[in-house]
XYZ file of C-alpha atoms in Angstrom:
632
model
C -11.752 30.118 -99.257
C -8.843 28.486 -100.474
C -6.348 31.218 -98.944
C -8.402 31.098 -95.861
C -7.147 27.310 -95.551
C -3.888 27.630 -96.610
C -3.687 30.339 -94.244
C -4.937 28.699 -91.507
C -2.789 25.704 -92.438
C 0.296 27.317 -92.238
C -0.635 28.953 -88.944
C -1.381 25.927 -87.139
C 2.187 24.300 -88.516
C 3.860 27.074 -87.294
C 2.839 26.551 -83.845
C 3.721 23.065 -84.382
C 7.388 23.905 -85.241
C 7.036 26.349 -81.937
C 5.885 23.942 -79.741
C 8.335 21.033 -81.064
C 11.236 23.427 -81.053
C 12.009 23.638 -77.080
C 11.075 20.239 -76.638
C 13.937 18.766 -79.309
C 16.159 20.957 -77.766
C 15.835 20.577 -73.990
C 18.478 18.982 -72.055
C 18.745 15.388 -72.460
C 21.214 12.251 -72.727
C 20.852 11.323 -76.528
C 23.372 7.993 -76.374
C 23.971 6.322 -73.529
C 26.300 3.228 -74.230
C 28.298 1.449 -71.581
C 30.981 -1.458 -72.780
C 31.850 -3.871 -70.110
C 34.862 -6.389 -70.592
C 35.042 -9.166 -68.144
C 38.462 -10.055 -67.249
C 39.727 -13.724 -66.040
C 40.792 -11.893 -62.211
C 37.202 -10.810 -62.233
C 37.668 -7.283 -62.770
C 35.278 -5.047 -65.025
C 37.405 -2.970 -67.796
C 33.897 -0.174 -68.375
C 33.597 2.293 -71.223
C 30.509 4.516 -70.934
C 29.772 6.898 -73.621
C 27.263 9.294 -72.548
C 26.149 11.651 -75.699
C 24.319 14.241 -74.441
C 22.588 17.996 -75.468
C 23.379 20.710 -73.424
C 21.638 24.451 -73.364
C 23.150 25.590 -70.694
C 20.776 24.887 -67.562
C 21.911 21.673 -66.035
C 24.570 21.060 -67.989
C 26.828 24.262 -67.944
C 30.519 23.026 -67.912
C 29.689 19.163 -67.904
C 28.433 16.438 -66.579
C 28.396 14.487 -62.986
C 28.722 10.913 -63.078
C 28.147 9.042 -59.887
C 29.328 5.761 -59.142
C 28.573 3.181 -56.102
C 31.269 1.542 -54.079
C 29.577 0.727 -50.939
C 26.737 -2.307 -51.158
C 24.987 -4.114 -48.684
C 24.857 -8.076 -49.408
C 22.068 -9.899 -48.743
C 23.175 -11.167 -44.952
C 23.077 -7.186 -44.067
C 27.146 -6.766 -44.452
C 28.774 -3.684 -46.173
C 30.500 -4.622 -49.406
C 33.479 -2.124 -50.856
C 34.058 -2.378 -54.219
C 37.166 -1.095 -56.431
C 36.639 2.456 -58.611
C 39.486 3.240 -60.743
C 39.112 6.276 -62.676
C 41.265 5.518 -65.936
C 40.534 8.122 -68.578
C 37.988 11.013 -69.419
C 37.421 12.340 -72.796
C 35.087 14.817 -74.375
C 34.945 14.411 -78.235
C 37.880 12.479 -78.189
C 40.299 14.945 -76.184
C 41.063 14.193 -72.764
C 39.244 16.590 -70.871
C 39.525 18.141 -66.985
C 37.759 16.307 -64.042
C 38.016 15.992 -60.242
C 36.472 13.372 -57.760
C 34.372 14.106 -54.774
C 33.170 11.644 -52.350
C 29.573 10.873 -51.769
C 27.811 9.391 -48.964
C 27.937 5.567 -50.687
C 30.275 6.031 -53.725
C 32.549 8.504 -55.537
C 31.095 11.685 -57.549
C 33.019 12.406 -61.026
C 32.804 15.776 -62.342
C 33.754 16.216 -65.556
C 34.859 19.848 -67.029
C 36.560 22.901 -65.600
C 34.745 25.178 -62.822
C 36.013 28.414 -64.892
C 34.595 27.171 -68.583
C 31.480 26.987 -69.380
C 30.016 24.830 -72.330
C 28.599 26.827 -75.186
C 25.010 25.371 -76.530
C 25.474 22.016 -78.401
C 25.740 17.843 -78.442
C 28.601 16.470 -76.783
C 30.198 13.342 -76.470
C 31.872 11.992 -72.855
C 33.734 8.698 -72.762
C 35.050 7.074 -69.695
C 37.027 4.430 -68.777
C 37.568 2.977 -65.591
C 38.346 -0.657 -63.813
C 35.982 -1.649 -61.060
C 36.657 -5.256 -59.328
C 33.812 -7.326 -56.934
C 31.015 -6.493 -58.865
C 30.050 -10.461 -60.018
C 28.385 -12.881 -58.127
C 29.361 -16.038 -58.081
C 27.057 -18.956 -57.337
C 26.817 -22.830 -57.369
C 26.677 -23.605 -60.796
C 27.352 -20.504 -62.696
C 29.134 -17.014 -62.595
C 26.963 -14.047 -63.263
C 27.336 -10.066 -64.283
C 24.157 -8.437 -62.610
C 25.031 -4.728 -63.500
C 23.316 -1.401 -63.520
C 24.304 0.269 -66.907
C 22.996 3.226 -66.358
C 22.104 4.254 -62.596
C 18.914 4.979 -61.351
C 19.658 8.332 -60.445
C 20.223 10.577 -63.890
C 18.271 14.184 -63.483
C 18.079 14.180 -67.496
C 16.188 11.815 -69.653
C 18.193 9.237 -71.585
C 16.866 9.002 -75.271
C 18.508 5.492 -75.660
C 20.314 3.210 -73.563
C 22.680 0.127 -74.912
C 24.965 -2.305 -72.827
C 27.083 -4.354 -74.766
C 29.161 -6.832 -72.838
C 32.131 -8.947 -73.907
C 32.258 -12.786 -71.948
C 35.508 -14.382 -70.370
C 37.346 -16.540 -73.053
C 35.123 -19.804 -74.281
C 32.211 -18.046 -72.267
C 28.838 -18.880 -73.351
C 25.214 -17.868 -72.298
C 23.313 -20.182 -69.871
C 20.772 -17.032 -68.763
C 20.165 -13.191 -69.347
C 17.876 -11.266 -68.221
C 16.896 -7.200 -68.433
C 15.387 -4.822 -66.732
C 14.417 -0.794 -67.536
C 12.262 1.796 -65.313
C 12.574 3.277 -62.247
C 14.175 1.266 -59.217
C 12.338 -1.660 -58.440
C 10.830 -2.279 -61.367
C 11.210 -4.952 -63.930
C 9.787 -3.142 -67.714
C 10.593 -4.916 -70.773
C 11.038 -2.393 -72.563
C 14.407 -3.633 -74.539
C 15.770 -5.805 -77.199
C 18.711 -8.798 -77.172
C 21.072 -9.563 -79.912
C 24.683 -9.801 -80.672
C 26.228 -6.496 -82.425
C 28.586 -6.338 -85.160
C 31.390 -8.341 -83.428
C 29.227 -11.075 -81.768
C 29.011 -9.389 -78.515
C 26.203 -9.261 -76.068
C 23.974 -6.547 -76.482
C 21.029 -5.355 -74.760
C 19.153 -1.897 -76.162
C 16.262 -0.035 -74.427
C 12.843 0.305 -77.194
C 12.184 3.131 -75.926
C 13.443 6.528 -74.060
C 14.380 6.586 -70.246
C 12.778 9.154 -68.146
C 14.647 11.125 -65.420
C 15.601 8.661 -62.621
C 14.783 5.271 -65.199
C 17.748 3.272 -65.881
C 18.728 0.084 -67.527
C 19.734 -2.947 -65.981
C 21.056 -6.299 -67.703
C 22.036 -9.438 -65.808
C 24.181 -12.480 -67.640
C 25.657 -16.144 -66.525
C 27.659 -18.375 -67.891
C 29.514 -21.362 -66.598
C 32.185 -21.667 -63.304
C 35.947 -21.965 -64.371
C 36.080 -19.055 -66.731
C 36.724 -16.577 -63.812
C 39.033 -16.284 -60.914
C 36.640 -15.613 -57.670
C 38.408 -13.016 -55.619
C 39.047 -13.666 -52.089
C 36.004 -12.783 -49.272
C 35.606 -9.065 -49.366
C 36.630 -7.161 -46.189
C 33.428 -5.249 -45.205
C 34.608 -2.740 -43.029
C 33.983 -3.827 -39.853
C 36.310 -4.269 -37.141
C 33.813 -6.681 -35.458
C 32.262 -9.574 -37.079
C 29.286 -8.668 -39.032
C 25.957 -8.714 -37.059
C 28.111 -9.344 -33.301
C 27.265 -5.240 -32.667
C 23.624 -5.552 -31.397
C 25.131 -8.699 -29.119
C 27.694 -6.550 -28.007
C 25.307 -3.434 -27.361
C 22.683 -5.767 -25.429
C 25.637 -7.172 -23.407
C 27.011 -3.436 -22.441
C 23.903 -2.625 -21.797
C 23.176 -5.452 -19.727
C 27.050 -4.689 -17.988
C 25.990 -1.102 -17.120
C 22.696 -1.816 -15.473
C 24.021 -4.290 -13.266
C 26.704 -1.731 -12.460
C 24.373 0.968 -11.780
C 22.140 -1.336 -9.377
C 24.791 -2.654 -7.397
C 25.804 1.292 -6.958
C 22.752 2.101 -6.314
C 22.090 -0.727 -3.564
C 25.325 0.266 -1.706
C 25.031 3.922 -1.853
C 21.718 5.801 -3.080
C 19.039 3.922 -1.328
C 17.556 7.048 0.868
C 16.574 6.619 4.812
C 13.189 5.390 5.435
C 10.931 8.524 5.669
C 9.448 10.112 8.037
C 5.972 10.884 8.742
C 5.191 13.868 7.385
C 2.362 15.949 9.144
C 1.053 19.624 7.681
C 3.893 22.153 9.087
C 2.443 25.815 9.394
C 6.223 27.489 9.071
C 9.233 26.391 7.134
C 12.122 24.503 8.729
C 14.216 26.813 11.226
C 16.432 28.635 9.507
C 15.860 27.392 6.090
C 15.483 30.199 2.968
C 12.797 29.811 0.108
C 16.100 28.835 -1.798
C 17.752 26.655 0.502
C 14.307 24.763 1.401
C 14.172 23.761 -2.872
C 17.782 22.794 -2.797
C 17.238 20.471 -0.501
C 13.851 18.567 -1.385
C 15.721 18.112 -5.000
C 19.155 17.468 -3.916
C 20.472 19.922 -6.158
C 20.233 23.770 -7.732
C 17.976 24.724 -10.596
C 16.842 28.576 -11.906
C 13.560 27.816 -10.210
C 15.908 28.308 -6.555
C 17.085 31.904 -7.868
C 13.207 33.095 -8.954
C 12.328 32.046 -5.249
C 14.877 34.167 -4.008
C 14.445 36.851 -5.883
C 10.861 36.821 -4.847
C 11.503 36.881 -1.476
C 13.846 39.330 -1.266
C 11.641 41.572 -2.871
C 8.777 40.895 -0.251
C 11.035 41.852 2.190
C 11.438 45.108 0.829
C 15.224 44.667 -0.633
C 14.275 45.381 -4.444
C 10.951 45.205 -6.639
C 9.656 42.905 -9.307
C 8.440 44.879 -12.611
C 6.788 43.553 -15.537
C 7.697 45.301 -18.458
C 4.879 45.678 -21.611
C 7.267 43.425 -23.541
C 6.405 40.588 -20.866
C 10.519 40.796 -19.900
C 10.919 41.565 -16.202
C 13.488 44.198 -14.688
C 14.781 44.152 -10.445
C 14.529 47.433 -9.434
C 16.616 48.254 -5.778
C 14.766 49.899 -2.961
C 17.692 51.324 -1.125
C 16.715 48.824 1.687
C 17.988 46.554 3.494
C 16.434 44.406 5.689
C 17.539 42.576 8.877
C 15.302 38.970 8.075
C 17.496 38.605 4.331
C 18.987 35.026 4.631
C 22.744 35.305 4.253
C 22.424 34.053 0.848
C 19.909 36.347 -0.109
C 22.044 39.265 1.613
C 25.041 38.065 -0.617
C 22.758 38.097 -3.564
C 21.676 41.836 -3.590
C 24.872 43.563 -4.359
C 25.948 40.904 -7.317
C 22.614 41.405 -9.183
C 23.129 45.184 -8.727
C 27.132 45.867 -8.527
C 26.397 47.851 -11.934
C 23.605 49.991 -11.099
C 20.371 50.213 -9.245
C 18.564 48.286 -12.175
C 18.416 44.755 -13.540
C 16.813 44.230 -16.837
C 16.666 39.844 -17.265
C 17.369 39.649 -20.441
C 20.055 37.559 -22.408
C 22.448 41.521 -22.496
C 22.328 40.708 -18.515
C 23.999 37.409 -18.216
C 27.325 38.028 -17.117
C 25.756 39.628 -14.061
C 22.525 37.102 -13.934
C 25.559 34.149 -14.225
C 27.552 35.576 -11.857
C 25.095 35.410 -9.340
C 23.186 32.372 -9.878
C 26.953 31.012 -9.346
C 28.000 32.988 -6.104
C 24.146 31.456 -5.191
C 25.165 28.202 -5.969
C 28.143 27.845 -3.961
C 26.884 29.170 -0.680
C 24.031 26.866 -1.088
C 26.135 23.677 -1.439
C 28.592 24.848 1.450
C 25.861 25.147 4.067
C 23.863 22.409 3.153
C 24.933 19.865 0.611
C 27.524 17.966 2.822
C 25.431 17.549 6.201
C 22.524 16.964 4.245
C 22.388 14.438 1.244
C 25.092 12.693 -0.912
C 25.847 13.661 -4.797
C 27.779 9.954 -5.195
C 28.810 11.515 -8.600
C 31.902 8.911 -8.430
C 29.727 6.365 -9.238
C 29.037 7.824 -12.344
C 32.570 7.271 -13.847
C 32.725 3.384 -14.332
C 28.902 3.530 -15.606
C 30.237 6.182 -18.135
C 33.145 3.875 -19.187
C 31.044 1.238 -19.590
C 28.729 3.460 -21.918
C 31.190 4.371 -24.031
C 32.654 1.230 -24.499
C 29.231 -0.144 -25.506
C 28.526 2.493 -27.783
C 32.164 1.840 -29.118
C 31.303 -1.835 -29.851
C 28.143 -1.050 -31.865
C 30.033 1.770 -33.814
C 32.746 -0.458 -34.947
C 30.569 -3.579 -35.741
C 28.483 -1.457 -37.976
C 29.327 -1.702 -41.776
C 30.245 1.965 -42.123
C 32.078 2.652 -38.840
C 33.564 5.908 -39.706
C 29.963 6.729 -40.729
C 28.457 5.423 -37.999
C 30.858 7.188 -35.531
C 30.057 10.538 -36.779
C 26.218 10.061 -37.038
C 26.480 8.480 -33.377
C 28.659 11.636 -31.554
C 25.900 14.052 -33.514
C 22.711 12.107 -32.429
C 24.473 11.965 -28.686
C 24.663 15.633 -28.876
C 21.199 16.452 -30.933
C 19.290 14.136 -28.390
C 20.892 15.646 -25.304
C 19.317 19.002 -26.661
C 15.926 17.229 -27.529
C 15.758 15.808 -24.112
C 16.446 19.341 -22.786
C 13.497 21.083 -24.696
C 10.908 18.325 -24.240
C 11.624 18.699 -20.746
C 10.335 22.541 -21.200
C 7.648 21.773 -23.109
C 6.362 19.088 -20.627
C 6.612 21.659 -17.964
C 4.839 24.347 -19.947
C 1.326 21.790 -20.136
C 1.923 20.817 -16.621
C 1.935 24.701 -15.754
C -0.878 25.942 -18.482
C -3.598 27.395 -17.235
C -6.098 29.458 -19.163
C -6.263 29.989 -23.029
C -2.775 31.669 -22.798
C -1.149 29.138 -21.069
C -2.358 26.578 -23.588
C -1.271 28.306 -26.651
C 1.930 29.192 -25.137
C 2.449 25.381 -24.076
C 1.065 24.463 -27.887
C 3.720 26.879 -29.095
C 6.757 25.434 -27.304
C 5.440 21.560 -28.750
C 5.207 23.003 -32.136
C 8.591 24.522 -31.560
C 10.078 21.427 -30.671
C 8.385 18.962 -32.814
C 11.470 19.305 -35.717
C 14.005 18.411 -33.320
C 12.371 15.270 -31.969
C 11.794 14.496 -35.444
C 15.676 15.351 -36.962
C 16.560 13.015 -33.301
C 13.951 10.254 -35.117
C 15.425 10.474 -38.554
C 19.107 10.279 -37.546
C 18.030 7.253 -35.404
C 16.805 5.636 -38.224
C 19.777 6.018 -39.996
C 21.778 5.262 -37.334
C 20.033 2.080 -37.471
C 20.690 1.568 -40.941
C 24.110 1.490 -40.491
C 24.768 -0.727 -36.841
C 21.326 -2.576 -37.301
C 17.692 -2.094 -36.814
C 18.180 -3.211 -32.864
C 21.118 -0.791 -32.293
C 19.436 2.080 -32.220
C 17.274 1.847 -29.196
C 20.132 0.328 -27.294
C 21.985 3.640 -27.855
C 19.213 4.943 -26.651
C 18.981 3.453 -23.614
C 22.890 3.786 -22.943
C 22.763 7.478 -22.913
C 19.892 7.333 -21.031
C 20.199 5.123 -18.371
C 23.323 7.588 -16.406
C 21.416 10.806 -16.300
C 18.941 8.391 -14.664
C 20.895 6.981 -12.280
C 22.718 10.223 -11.897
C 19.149 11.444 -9.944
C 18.910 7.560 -8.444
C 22.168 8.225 -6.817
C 21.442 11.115 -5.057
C 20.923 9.857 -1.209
C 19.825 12.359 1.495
C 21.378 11.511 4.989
C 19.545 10.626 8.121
C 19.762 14.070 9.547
C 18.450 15.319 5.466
C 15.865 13.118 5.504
C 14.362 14.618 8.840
C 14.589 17.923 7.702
C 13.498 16.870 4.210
C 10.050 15.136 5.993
C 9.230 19.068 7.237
C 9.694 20.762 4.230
C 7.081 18.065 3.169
C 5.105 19.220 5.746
C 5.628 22.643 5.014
C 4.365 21.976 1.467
C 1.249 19.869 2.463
C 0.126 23.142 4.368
C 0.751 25.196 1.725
C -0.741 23.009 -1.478
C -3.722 21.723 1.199
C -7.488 22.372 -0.743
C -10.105 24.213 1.343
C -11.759 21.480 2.591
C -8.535 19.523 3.420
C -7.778 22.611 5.686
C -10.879 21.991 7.411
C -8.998 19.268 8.613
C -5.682 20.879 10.263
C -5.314 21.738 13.377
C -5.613 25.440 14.527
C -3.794 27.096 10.966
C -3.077 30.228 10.855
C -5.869 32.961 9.461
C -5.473 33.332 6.070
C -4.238 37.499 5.197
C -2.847 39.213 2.457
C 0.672 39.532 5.396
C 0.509 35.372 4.898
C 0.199 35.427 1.522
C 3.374 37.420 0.980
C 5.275 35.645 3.710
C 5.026 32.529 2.271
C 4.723 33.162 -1.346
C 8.381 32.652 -2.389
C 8.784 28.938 -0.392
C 5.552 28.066 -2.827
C 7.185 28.680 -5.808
C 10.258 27.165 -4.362
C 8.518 23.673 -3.572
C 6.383 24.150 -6.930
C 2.718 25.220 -5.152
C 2.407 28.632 -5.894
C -0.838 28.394 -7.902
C -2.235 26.139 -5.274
C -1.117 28.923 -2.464
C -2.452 31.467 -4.910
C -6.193 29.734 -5.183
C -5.951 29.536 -0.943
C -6.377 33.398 -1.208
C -8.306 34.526 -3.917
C -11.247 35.428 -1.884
C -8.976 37.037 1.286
C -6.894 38.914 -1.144
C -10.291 39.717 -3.289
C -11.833 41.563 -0.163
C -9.116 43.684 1.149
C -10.275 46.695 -0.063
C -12.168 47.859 -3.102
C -9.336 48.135 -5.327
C -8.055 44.838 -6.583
C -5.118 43.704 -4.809
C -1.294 44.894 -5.673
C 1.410 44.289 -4.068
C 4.171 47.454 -3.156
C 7.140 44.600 -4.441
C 5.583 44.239 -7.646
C 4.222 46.120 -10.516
C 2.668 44.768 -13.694
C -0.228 42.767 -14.863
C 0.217 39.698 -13.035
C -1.946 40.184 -10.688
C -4.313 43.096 -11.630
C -5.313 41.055 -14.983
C -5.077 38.038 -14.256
C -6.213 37.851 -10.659
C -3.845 35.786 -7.878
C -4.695 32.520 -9.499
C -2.789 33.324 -12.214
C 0.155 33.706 -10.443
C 1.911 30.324 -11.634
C 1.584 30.614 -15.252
C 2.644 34.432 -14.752
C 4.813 35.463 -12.476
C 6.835 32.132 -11.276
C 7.126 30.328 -14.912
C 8.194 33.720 -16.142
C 10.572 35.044 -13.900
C 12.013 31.502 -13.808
C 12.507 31.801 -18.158
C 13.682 35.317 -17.786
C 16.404 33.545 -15.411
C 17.152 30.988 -17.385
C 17.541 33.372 -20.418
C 19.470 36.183 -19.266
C 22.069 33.488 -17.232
C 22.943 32.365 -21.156
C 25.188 34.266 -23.928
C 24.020 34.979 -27.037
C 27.156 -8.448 -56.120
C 24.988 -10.793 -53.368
C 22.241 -11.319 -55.576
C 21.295 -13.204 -58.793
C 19.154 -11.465 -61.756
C 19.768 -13.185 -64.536
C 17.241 -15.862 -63.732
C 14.114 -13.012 -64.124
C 14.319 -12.615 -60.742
C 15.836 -9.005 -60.418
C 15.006 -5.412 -61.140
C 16.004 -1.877 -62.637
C 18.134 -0.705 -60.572
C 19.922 -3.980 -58.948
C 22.981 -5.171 -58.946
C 26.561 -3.513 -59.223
C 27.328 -0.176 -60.911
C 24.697 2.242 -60.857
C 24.259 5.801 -59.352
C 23.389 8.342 -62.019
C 24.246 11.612 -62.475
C 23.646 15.148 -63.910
C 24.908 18.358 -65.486
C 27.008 20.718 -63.443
C-alpha cells in the first residue's frame, strides 16, 4: 500500500513539474526598472532596464520599445515632446537598433533583422533624453510619468521607478498607479533605495497591457519651465471649426447668389398627357434632355430601340450577361444617333458580348453617343453653367485647407482628409446604386439582389464613418461634418445649376406629357381623351422612351393583359431572346431587362504633461512616457 502511495505521489509531482515547466518559461519581462533624473532645464535623463526571457516566439531577435511624442493637453491642443535616443545595450555591449515612426511616437527596435536570439534571459538598457514631459502648476512642479507603457504584449514580473529630484528638491505629494489604462490599483510600495532616491515598486506582477505609473511634486524654483510648446498648428488652436463654419458659410452664399443669377429654370408649362414623343426627339435624346445631362440609362434606351426597329437583337445569356447580336438591317426610322451607333458597337464583328472584355468598344460608343447628343441639343436647350463651379471649388478647398492646418496633426490630418475625399466620393457613388436597386426591386429576386448590393456596401459607409471619426479627432469633433458638407454642397449645386432655356423648357413640358401617358394607371386612362388602343405594335413602339424617362414597369403593367391574349403562346418578342419576358411575364420588365442592360452598360464601358497626478487624482496609464512594446 505503501508503494501504491509513493507511486502515486511521485506521479502526481511529476505532472506538477510538467505543468509548471512551460509556464516558468514562457515569454515574459522579468525586471522592468526605469531611472529618471530630473535636470534643472527640465529635461528627463531615462535609463530603462528591461530584463526579459525569450523562447523564441515574440521575442526572436529583440525587443520593440515604443515611446510617445505626440500628447493632447487638456484644452484639446497637440503637444510634441523631445525623444533622444542616446544609447542601447544588451548585457552591457552596445547592441544594433533602428527607429521607425508610429502613428503618435517613435518605435525602437532593438537587434539585427539577420540574428536571431538563441533561448535565454536577457538584459536591455536604454538611455535617452526626453524634454516637456513635467507639468508645472501654481504652487508646485510635478513628474506625472508612465514608467512602463500601457501597451507591453508580454507580462512584466516586476516593475520599479526610481527617480532622482532637482538639487534641494523635496516631496510635497506622490502618488501611484498600476493596471490597465484608466485604472488607479494600489498594487505597489514607496521607499527610498540604497542612495536615498525615490522609489516606487509594483507588489505584484503586471499582466499584458498593465503598466505602472508614478506621479511626484515638489516645490517651484528648482526647475527652469521651458518656453510654451509649439503644437503644430499653423492656426491657433481651436480657430479651425470657426474657420470651417465661416468657409462654409462663404461658399453657400456663393452658390445662392449663382444660383439666383443663373440656374433658376423658366416657369413651367402645363403639362397635359401627350400620346407621341416630341417631334423628332429619340428615346435617347428625350432622357438627355428631361435630366440635362447623359447617363448609361440613355445608351440602354437606345439600344432598345434600335433593336425594335429591327437593326440588331437583345439576348440574354444563361449567365444573366447580355450579348447585341446584328440583323443585317437597316432601317430608314434609326435616329441619326442611333444610325451612328450601329457600326461603333459592331466595327469588330457582328456580335457584342457587354461585358467588362468589351469596353473599349462599349466606351467608344457611349462617347461618339455622347457628343452627338450634346451638339444637337445641349446648347439650344438648357445651360451646364459649369463656370460657376470654379470659385465654389476654390472656396472649398480653401475651407478644407483652414481646418487641415488648424488641426493638431496637420500633416496627419491632410492625408486622412485627401483619402476620406476620395473614399466618400466612392461611397456616395455605390449608395447611389444601392438606393436605386430598392427603388427598382420587385419580387423576391429583386429584394435579395437590392439586400445584396446594401450588404455589399455597408463596409464602405462604415470605413467612410470610421475615418470621419478620426478625422474628427484630429481637426475637432465639429470639423468633420463641415467637411462633409463642403464636399457636398458643389455636386449639389452642380445639378442646381443646370437651367433649361425657354425654348427647353417647352419641349421639356411634352416629354412630361409624354411620360404622364405612358406611367398613367388604368383608371387614370379612363380619364384621357381618345388614347390610342393598347397592342403588342404600341408596346414595342414606345418601350425604349419608357425606360428612357424611367416608366418602363409602369408601361409594362399597361399591357399585361393585351400582351397576355395575343395568342396562346406567351408573348416574345423577334428583338429579344431570353427569360425576361417568358419567366417573368412583361411586368417584370424593369427589374429585368432595363436595370440589367443598363449594369451590363455600365460594366463593360469600365477597364478591368497638462495634467496633475500626484494629488491621487490620476491613473495607470497617464501622464508622459508610456507606449509599450514587444518582441520582434
Amino acid at each position: 500500500m505503501s508503494r501504491l502511495l509513493l507511486r502515486l505521489a511521485a506521479l502526481c509531482l511529476a505532472a506538477l513539474l510538467l505543468a509548471a515547466g512551460p509556464a516558468s518559461a514562457d515569454e515574459r519581462i522579468l525586471d522592468f526598472v526605469s531611472q529618471v533624473v530630473i535636470r534643472p532645464d527640465a529635461s528627463l535623463l531615462v535609463t530603462e532596464t528591461i530584463q526579459v526571457r525569450s523562447q523564441g516566439r515574440q521575442i526572436k531577435r529583440g525587443i520593440v520599445r515604443e515611446f510617445p511624442t505626440t500628447y493632447t493637453d487638456r484644452r484639446g491642443r497637440g503637444v510634441q515632446v523631445g525623444f533622444s535616443l542616446q544609447k542601447v545595450e544588451r548585457d552591457g555591449r552596445r547592441e544594433s537598433y533602428h527607429l521607425q515612426k508610429a502613428s503618435n511616437g517613435v518605435r525602437v527596435y532593438i537587434g539585427r533583422k539577420d540574428h536571431l536570439l538563441s533561448p535565454g534571459v536577457y538584459t536591455y538598457r536604454l538611455t535617452y533624453r526626453t524634454e516637456r514631459q513635467l507639468g508645472f502648476f501654481d504652487r508646485y512642479d510635478e513628474l506625472y510619468w508612465n514608467v512602463t507603457g500601457n501597451g507591453w504584449t508580454l507580462p512584466i514580473d516586476r516593475a520599479r521607478a526610481v527617480v532622482q529630484l532637482p538639487a534641494g528638491g523635496r516631496v510635497l505629494q506622490q502618488a501611484a498607479y498600476t493596471g490597465p489604462s484608466g485604472a488607479q490599483g494600489r498594487d505597489w510600495r514607496y521607499g527610498p533605495d540604497a542612495q536615498g532616491r525615490l522609489q516606487w515598486v509594483t507588489t505584484r506582477p503586471l499582466a499584458a497591457g498593465e503598466g505602472l505609473t508614478i506621479a511626484v511634486a515638489w516645490p517651484k524654483g528648482l526647475v527652469k519651465p521651458p518656453p510654451p510648446p509649439k503644437d503644430g498648428r499653423w492656426l491657433p488652436a481651436g480657430s479651425g471649426p470657426y474657420v470651417g463654419l465661416a468657409g462654409l458659410a462663404a461658399l453657400l452664399l456663393y452658390y445662392l447668389l449663382a444660383w439666383y443669377r443663373v440656374g433658376r429654370d423658366p416657369q413651367k408649362g402645363t403639362v397635359i398627357p401627350l400620346f407621341t414623343p416630341p417631334a423628332g426627339l429619340s428615346p435617347a435624346a428625350v432622357r438627355f434632355l428631361r435630366h440635362m445631362g447623359f447617363d448609361h440609362k440613355a445608351f440602354a434606351a437606345a439600344v432598345v430601340d434600335m433593336a425594335v426597329k429591327g437593326y440588331l437583337t437583345i439576348v440574354e445569356e444563361k449567365d444573366k450577361s447580355y450579348q447585341l447580336k446584328r440583323t443585317g438591317k437597316t432601317p430608314d426610322n434609326l435616329s441619326p444617333g442611333e444610325r451612328r451607333l450601329g457600326p461603333l458597337l459592331f466595327k469588330k464583328g457582328k456580335s457584342l458580348k457587354l461585358k467588362p472584355s468589351s469596353h473599349s468598344t462599349v466606351s467608344a460608343a457611349l462617347k461618339d453617343l455622347r457628343h452627338s447628343l450634346r451638339a444637337e441639343y445641349e446648347k439650344a436647350n438648357f445651360r451646364l453653367n459649369r463656370l460657376y463651379l470654379l470659385p465654389g471649388i476654390l472656396i472649398t478647398l480653401l475651407a478644407l485647407a483652414a481646418l487641415v492646418l488648424a488641426a493638431r496633426e496637420p500633416e496627419g490630418a491632410l492625408g486622412l482628409g485627401l483619402w476620406l475625399a476620395v473614399w466618400s466620393g466612392g461611397c456616395y457613388f455605390i449608395s447611389t446604386r444601392v438606393v436605386r436597386a430598392w427603388r427598382g426591386a420587385r419580387g423576391l429576386g429583386g429584394h435579395l439582389a437590392a439586400m445584396g448590393a446594401t450588404v455589399f456596401a455597408a463596409p464602405f459607409i462604415i470605413g467612410a464613418l470610421i475615418g470621419l471619426f478620426a478625422f474628427g479627432h484630429l481637426t475637432g469633433p465639429t470639423a468633420a461634418p463641415i467637411y462633409l458638407a463642403l464636399l457636398a454642397l458643389t455636386p449639389l449645386f452642380a445639378h442646381l445649376l443646370k437651367a433649361p432655356t425657354v425654348g427647353g423648357r417647352r419641349l421639356m413640358d411634352q416629354i412630361e406629357g409624354f411620360r404622364l401617358y405612358l406611367s398613367v394607371a388604368e383608371k387614370e386612362r379612363l380619364g384621357l381623351l381618345h388614347p390610342p388602343e393598347r397592342t403588342p405594335e404600341l408596346f414595342e413602339r414606345y418601350l425604349s422612351y419608357a425606360l428612357a424617362l424611367d416608366v418602363e414597369q409602369e408601361w409594362s403593367e399597361q399591357f399585361a393583359q393585351v400582351l397576355a391574349g395575343a395568342g396562346e403562346q406567351a408573348y416574345q418578342p423577334g428583338w429579344y431572346s431570353g427569360g425576361s419576358f417568358s419567366a417573368r411575364g412583361v411586368g417584370g420588365l424593369a427589374g429585368s431587362l432595363g436595370g440589367a442592360l443598363t449594369g451590363a452598360i455600365s460594366s463593360s464601358s469600365s477597364a478591368p504633461g497638462s495634467s496633475s497626478g500626484s494629488g491621487g487624482g490620476g491613473s495607470s496609464g497617464g501622464g508622459g512616457g508610456g507606449g509599450g512594446g514587444s518582441g520582434w
